[in-house]
XYZ file of N, CA and C in Angstrom:
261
model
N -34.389 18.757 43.083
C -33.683 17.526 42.742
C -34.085 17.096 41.336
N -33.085 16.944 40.603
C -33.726 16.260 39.025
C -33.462 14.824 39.234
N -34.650 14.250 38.973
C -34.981 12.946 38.860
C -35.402 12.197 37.798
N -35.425 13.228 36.666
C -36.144 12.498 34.741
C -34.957 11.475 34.592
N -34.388 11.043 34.796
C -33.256 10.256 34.182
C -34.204 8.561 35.462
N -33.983 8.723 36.487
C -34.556 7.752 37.507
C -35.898 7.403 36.391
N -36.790 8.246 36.718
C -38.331 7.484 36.037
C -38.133 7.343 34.893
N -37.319 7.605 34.084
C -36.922 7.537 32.688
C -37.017 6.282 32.656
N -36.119 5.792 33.502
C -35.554 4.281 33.746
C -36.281 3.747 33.996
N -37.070 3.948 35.016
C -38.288 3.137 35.540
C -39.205 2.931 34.562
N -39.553 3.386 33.144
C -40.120 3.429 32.556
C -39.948 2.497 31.484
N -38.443 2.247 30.780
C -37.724 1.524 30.223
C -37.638 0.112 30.582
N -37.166 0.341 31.946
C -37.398 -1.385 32.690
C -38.934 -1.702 32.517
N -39.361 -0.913 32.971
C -40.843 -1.921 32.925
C -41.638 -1.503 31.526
N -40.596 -1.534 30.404
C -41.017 -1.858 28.867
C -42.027 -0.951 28.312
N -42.023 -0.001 29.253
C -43.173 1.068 28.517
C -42.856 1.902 27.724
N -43.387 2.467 26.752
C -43.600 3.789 25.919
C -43.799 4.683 26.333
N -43.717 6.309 25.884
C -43.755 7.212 26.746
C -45.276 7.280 26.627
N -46.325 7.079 25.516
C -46.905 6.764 25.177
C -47.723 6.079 25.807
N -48.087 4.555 26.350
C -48.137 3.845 26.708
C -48.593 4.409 28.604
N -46.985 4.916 29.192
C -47.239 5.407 30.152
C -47.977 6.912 30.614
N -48.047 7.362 29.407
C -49.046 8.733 29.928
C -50.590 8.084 29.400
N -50.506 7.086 28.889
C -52.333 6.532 28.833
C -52.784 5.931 30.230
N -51.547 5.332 30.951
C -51.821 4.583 32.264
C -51.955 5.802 33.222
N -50.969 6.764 33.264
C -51.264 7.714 34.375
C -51.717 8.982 34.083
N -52.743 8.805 32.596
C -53.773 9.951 32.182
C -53.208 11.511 32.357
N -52.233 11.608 31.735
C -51.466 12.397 31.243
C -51.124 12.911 29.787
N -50.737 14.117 28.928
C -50.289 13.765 27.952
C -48.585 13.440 27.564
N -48.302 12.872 26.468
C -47.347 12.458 26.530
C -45.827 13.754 26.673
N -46.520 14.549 25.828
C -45.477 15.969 26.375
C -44.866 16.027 27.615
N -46.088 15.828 28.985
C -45.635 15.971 29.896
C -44.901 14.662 30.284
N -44.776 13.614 30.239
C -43.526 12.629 29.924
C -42.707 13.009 29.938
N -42.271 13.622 28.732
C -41.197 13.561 28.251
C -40.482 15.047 28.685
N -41.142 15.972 29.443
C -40.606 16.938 30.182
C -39.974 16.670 31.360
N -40.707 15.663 32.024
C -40.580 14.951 33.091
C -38.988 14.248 33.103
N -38.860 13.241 31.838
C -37.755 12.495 31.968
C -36.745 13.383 31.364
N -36.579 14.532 30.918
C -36.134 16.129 30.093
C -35.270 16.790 32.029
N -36.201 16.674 32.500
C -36.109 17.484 33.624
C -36.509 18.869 33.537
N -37.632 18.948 32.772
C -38.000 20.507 32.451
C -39.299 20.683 32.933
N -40.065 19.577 33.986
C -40.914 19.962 34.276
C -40.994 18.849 35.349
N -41.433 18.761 36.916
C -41.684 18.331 37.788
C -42.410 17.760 38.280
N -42.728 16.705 38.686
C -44.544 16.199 38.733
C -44.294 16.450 40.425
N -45.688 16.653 40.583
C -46.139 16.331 42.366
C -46.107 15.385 43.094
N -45.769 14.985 44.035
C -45.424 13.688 44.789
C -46.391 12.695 44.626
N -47.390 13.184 44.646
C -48.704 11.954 44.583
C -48.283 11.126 42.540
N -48.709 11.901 41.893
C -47.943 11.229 40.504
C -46.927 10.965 40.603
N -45.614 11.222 41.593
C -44.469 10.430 41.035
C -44.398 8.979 41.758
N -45.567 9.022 42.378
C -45.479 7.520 43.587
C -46.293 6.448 41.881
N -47.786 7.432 41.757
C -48.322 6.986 41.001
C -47.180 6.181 39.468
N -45.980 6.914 39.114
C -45.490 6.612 38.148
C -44.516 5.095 38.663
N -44.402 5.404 39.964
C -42.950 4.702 40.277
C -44.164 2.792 40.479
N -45.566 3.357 40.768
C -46.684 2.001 40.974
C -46.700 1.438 39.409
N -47.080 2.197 38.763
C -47.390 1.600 37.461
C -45.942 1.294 36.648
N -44.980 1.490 37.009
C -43.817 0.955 36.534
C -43.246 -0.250 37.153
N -43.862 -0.446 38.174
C -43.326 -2.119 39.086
C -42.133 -1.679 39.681
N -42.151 -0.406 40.320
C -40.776 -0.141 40.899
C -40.505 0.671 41.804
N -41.519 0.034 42.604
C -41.350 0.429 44.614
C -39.806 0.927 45.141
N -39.272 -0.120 44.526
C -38.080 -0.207 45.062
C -37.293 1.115 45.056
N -37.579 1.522 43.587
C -36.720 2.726 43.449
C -37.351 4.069 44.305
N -38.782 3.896 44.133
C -39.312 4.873 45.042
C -38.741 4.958 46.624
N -38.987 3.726 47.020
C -38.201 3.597 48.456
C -36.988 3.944 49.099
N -36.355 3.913 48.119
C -34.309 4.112 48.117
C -34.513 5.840 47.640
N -35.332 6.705 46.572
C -35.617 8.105 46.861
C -36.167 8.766 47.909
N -36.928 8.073 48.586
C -37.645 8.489 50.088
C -36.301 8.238 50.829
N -35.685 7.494 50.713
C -34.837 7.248 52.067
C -33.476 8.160 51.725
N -33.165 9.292 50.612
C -32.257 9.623 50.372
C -30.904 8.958 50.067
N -31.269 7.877 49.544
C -30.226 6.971 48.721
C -30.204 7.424 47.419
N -28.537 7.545 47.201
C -28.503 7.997 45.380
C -28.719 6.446 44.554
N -29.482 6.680 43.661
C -29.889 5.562 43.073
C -28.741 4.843 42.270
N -28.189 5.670 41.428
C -27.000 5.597 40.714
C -26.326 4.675 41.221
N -25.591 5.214 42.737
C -24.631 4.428 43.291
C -25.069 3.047 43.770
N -26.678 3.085 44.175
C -27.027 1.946 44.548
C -27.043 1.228 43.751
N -27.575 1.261 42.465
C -27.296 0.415 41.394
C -25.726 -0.245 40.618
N -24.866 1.267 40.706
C -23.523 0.576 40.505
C -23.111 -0.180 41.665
N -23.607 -0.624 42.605
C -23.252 -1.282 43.934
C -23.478 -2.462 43.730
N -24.673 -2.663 43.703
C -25.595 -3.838 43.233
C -25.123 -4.500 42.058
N -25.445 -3.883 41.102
C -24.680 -4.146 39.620
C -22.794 -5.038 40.194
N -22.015 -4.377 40.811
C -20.464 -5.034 41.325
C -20.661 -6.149 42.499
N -21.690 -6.629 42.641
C -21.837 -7.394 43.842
C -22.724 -8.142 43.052
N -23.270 -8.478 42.403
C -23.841 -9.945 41.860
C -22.912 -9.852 40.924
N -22.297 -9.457 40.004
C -20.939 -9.849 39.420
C -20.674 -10.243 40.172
N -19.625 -9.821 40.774
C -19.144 -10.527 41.742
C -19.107 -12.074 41.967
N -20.481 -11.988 42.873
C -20.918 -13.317 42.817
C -20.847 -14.313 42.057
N -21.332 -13.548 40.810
C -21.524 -14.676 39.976
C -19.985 -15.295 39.651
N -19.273 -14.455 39.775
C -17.984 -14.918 39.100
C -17.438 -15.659 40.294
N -17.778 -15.722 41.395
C -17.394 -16.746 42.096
C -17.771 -17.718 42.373
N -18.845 -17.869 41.897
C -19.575 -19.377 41.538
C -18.730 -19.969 40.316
């Protein structure tokens, strides 16, 4: 499954550098950026570790449960529109 585009994101939202995040999860930054590349794979224990230090359970949770993230987000994303526009 390629997933560099997901933690990519996760990485972005929670304002980090690639930089930044391979100092938190003692990595070098190469492997980052292979990672969000999709040219190289991390092991389950680091990708929980990446998805903790990014503030974003959530997304980890919705990949465990075999939810496409994408769609969940364009879902989400059309439903508080939504909302909002009906307020």
């Amino acid at each position: 499954m390629k997933y560099g585009s997901f933690l990519k994101q996760a990485r972005k939202t929670a304002g980090l550098s690639q930089e930044a995040l391979a100092e938190k999860l003692y990595m070098p930054r190469s492997t980052i950026s292979k990672v969000e590349n999709d040219k190289m794979e991390l092991r389950f224990s680091d990708v929980i570790r990446w998805f903790q230090t990014t503030n974003a359970p959530e997304a980890l949770a919705a990949s465990l449960c075999g939810v496409d993230l994408a769609s969940l987000i364009q879902n989400l994303t059309m439903l508080v529109g939504g909302m909002i526009r009906w307020f």
